[in-house]
Coordinates of N, CA, C and O in Angstrom, one line a residue:
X1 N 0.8 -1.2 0.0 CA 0.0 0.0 0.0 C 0.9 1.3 0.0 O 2.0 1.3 0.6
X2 N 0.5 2.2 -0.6 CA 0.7 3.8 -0.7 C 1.1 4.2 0.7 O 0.5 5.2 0.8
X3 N 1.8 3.9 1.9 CA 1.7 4.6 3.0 C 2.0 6.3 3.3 O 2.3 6.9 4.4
X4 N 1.8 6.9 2.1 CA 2.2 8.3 2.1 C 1.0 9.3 2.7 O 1.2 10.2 3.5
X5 N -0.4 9.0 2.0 CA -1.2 9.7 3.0 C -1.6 9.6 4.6 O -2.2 10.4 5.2
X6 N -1.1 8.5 5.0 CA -1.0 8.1 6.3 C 0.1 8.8 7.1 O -0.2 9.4 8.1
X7 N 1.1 8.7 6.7 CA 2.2 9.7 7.2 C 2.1 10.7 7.1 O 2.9 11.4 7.8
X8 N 1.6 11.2 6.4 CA 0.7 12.9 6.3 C -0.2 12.6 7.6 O -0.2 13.0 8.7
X9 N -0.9 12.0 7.1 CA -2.3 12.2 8.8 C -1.5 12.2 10.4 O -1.8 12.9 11.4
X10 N -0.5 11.1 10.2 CA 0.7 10.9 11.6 C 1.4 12.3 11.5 O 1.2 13.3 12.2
X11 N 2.0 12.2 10.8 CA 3.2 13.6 11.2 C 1.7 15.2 12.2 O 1.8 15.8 13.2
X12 N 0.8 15.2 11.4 CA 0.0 16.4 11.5 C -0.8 15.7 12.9 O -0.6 16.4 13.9
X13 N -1.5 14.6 13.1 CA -2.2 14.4 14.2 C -1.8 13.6 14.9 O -2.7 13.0 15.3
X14 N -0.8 13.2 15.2 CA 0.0 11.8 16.1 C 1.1 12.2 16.3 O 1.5 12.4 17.5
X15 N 2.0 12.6 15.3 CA 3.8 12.7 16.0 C 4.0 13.5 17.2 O 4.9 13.3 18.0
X16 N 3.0 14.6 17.3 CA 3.0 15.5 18.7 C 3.0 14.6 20.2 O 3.7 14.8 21.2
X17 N 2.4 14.0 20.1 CA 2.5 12.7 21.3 C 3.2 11.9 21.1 O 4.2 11.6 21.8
X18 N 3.0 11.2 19.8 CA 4.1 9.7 19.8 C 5.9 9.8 19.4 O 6.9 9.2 19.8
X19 N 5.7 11.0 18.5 CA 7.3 11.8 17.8 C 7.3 10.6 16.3 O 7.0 9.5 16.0
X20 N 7.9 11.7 15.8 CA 8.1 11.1 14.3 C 8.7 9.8 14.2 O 8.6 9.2 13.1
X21 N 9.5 9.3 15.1 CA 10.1 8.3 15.2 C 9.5 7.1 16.1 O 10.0 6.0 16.3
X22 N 7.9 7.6 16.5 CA 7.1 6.2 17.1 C 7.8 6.0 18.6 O 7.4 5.1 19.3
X23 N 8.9 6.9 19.1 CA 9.4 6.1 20.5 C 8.1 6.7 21.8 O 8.4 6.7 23.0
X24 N 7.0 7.3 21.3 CA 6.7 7.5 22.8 C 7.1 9.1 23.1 O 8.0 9.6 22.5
X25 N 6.1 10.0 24.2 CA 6.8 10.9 24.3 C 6.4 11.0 25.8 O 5.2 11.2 26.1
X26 N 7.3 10.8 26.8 CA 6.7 10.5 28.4 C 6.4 12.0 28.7 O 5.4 12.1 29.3
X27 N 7.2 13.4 28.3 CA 5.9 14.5 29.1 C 5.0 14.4 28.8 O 4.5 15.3 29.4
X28 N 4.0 13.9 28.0 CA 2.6 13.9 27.4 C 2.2 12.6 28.0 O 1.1 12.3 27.6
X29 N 2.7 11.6 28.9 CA 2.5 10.6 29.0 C 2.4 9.6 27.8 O 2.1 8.4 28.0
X30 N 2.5 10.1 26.9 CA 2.2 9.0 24.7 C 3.2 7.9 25.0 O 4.4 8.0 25.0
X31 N 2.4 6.9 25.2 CA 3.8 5.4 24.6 C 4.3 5.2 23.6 O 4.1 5.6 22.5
X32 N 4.9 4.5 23.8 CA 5.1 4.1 22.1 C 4.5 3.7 21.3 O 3.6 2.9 21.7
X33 N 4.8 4.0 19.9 CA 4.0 3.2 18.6 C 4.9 1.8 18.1 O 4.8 0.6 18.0
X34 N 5.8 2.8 17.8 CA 7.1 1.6 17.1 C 7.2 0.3 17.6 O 7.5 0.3 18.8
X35 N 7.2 -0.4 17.3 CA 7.5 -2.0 18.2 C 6.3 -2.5 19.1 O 6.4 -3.6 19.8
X36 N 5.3 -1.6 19.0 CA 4.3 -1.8 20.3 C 3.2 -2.8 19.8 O 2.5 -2.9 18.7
X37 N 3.1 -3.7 21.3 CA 2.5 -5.0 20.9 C 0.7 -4.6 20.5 O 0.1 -5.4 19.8
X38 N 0.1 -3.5 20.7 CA -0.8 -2.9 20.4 C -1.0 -2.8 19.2 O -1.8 -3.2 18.5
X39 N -0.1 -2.1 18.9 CA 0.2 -1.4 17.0 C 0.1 -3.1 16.2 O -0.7 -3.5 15.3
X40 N 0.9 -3.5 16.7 CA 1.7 -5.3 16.4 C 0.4 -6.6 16.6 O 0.6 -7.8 16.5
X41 N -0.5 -6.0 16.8 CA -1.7 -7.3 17.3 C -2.4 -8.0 16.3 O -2.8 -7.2 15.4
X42 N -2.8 -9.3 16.2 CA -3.2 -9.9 15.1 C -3.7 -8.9 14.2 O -3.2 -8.7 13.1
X43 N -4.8 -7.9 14.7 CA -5.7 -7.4 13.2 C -5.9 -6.5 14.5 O -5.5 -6.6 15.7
X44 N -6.9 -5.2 13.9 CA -6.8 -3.8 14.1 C -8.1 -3.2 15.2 O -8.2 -2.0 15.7
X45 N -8.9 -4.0 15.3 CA -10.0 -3.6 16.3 C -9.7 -3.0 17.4 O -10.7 -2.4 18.0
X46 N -8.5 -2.9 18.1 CA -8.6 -2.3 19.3 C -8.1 -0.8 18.9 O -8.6 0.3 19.4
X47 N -7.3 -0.9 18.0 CA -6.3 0.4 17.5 C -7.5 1.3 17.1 O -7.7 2.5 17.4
X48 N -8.3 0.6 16.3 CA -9.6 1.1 15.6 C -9.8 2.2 16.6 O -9.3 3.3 16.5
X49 N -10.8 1.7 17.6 CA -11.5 1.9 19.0 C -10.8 2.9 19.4 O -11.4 3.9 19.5
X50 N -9.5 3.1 19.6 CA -8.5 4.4 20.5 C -8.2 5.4 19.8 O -7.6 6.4 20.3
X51 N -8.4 5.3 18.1 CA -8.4 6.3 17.3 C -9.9 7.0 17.2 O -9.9 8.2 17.0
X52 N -11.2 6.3 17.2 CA -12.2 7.0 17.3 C -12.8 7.4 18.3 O -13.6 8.3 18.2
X53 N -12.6 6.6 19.5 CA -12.8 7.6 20.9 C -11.5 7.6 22.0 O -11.6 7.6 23.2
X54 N -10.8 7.5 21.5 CA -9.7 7.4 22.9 C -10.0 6.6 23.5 O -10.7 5.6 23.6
X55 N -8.6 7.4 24.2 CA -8.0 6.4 25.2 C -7.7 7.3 26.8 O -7.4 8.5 27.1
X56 N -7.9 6.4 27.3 CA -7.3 7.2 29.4 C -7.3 6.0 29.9 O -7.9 5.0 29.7
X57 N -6.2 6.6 30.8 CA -5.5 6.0 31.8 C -4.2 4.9 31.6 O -3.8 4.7 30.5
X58 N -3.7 4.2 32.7 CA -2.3 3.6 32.5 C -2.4 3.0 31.2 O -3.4 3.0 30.5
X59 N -1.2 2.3 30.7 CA -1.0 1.3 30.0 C -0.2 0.7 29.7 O 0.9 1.2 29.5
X60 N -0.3 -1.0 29.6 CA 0.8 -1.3 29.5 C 1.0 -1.8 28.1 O 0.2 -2.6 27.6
X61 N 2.7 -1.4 27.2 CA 2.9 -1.4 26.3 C 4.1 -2.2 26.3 O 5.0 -2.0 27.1
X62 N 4.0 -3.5 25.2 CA 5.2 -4.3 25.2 C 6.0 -4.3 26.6 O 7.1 -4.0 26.8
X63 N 5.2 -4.9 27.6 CA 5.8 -5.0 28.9 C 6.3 -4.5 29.8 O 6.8 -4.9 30.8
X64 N 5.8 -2.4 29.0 CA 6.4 -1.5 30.5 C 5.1 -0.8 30.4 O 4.3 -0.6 29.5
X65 N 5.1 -0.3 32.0 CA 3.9 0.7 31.9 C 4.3 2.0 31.8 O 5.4 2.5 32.2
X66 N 3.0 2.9 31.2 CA 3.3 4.0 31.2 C 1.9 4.6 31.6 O 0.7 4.2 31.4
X67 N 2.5 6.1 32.3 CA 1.6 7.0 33.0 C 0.0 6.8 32.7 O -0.5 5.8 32.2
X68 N -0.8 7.8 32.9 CA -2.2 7.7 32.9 C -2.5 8.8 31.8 O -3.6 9.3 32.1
X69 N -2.2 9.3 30.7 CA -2.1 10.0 29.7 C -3.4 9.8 29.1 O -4.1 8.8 29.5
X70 N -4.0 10.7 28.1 CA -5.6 10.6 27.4 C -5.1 11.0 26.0 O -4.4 11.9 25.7
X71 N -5.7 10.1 25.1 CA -5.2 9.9 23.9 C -6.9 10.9 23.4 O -8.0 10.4 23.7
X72 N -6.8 11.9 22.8 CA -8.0 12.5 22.2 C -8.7 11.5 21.4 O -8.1 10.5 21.0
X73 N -10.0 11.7 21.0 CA -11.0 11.0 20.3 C -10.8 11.5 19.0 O -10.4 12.6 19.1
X74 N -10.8 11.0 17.6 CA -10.6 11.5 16.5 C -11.5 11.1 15.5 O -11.2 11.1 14.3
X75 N -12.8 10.6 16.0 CA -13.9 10.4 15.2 C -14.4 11.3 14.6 O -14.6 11.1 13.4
X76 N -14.8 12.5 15.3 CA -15.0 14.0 14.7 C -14.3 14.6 13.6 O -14.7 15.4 12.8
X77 N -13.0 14.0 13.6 CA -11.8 15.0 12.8 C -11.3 14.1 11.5 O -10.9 14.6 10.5
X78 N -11.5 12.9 11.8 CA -11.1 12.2 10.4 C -12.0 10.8 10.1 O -12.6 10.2 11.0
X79 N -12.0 10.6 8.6 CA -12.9 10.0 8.2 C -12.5 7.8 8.3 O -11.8 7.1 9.0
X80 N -13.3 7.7 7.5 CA -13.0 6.3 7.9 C -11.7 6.0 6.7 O -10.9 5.2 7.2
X81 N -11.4 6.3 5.6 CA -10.8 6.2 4.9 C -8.9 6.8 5.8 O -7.9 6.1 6.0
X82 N -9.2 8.0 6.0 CA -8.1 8.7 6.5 C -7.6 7.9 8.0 O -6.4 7.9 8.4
X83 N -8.8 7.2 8.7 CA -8.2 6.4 10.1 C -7.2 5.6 9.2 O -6.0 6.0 9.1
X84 N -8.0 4.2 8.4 CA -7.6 3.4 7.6 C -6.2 3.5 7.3 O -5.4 2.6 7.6
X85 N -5.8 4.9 6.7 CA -4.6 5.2 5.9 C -3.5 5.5 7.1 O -2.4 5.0 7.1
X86 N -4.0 6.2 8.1 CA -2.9 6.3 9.8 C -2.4 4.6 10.1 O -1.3 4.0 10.0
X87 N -3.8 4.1 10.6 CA -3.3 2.9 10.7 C -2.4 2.1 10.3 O -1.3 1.8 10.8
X88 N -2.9 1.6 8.9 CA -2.3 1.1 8.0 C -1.0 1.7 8.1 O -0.1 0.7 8.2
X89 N -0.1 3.4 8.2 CA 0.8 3.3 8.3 C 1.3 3.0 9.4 O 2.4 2.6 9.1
X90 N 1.3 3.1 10.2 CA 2.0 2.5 11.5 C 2.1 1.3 11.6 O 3.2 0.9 11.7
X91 N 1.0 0.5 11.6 CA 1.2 -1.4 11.2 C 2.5 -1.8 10.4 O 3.4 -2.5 10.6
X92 N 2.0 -0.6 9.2 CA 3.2 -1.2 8.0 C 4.4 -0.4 7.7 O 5.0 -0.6 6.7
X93 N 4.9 0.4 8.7 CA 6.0 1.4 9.1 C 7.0 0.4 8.6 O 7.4 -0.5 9.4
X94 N 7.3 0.4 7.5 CA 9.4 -0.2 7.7 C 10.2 0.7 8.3 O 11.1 -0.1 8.8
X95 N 10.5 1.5 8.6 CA 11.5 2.2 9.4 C 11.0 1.4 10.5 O 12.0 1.0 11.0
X96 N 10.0 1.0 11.0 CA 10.1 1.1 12.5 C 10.0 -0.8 12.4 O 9.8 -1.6 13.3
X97 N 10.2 -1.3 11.0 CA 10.3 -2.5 11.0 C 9.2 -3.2 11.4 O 9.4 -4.1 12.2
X98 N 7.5 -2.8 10.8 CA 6.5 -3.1 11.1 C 6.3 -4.0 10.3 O 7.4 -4.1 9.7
X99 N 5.5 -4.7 9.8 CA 4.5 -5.8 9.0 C 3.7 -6.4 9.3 O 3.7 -7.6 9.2
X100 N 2.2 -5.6 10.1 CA 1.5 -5.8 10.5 C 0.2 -5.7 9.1 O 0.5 -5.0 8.1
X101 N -1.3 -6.5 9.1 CA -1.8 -6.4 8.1 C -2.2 -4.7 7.8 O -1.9 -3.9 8.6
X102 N -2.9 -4.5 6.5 CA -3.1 -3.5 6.2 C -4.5 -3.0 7.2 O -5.1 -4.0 7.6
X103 N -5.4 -1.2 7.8 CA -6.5 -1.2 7.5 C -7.2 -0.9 6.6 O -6.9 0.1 5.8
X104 N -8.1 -1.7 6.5 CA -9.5 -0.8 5.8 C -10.4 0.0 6.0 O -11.0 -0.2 7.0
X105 N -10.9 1.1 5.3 CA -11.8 1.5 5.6 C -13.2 1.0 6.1 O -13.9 1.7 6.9
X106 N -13.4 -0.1 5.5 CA -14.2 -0.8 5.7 C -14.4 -1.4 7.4 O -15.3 -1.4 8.2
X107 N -13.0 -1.9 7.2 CA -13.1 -2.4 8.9 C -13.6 -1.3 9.6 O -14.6 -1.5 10.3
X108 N -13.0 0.3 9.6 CA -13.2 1.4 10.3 C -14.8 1.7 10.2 O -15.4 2.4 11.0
X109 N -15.1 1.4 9.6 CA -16.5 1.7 8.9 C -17.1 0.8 10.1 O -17.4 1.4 11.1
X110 N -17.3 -0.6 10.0 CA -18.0 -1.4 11.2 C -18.2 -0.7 12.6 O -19.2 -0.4 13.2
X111 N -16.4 -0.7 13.0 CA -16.4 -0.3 14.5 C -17.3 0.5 14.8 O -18.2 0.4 15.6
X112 N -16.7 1.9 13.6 CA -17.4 3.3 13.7 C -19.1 3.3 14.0 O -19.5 4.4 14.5
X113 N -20.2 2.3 13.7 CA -21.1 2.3 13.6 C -21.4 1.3 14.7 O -22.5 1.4 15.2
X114 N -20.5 0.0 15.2 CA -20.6 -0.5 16.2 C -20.8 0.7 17.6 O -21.8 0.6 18.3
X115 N -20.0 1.4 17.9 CA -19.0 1.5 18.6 C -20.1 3.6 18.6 O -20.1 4.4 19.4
X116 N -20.7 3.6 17.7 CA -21.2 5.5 17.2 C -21.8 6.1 19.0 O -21.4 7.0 19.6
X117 N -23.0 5.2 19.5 CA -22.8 5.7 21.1 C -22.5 6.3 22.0 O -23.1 7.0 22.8
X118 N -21.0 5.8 21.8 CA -19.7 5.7 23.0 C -19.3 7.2 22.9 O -19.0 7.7 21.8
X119 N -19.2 7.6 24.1 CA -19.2 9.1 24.6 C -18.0 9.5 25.6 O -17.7 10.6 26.0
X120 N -17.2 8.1 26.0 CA -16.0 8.1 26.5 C -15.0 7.6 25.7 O -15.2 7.1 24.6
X121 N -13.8 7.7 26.5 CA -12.5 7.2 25.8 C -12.4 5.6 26.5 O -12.7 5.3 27.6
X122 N -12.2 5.0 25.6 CA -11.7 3.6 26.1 C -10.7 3.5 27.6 O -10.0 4.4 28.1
X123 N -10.7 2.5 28.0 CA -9.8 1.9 29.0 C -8.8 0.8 28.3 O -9.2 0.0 27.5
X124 N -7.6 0.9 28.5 CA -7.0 -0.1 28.3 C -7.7 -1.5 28.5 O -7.8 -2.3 27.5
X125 N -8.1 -1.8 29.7 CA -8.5 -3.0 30.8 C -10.1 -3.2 29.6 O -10.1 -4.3 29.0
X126 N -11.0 -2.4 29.4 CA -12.0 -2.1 28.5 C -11.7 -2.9 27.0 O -12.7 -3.5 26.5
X127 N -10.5 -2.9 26.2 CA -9.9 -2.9 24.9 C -9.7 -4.4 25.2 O -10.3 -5.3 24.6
X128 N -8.8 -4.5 25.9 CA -8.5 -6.4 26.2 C -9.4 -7.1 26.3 O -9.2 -8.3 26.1
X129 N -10.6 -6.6 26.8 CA -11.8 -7.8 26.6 C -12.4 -7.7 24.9 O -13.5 -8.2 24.6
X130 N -11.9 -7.3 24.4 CA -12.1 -7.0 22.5 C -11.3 -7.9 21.6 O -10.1 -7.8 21.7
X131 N -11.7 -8.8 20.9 CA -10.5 -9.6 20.0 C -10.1 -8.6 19.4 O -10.7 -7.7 18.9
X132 N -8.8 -8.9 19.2 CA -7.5 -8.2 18.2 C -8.3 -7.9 17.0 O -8.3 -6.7 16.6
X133 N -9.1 -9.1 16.2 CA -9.5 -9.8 14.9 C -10.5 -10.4 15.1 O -10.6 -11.3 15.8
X134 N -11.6 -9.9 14.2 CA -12.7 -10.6 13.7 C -12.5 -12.0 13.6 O -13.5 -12.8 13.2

């Protein structure tokens, strides 16, 4: 896939927390992206969920925790195509040595309509009871 509009969507609404290089940014409390068993999970449903309503409180990422930070909701601000294309690049980041499957809009599309209700940000503890994958 094209990962170029996706890194356009990251650099402008993600690198501020996570940094252009995926390591995490601890004054913002942001974990990492890069290497992270989250980013790295069979298939994309939870990632889905924390891009359209957030995320609060601890977490644990690839086996360290980190603070209690609030990941903003971004259902309002980008579409199901444009999630798709973030996703997709972070999954499929080669710099950061990803090869995770592609998203779809489509998938984004389900959650988004599953999920249209929800008026909070997810919980980590919340997300783990969610399969990875359909």
């Amino acid at each position: 896939p094209d990962l170029r509009p996706g890194r356009r969507i990251y650099d402008g609404a993600c690198a501020a927390g996570h940094m252009v290089n995926g390591v995490g940014n601890p004054a913002v409390n942001a974990p990492p992206i890069a290497g992270s068993d989250w980013v790295l999970a069979d298939g994309p449903n939870r990632l889905i969920r924390i891009v359209l309503d957030g995320l609060t409180g601890p977490i644990e990422v690839s086996g360290k925790q980190y603070g209690g930070g609030v990941m903003t909701p971004f259902k309002g601000t980008f579409t199901d195509e444009e999630i798709a294309q973030v996703l997709t690049y972070i999954r499929r980041n080669p710099d950061w040595k990803h090869d995770a499957s592609e998203v779809t809009a489509e998938q984004v599309a389900k959650i988004r309509e599953q999920t249209k209700d929800r008026a909070i940000n997810w919980t980590p503890a919340e997300l783990l009871t969610i399969p990875a994958k359909d």
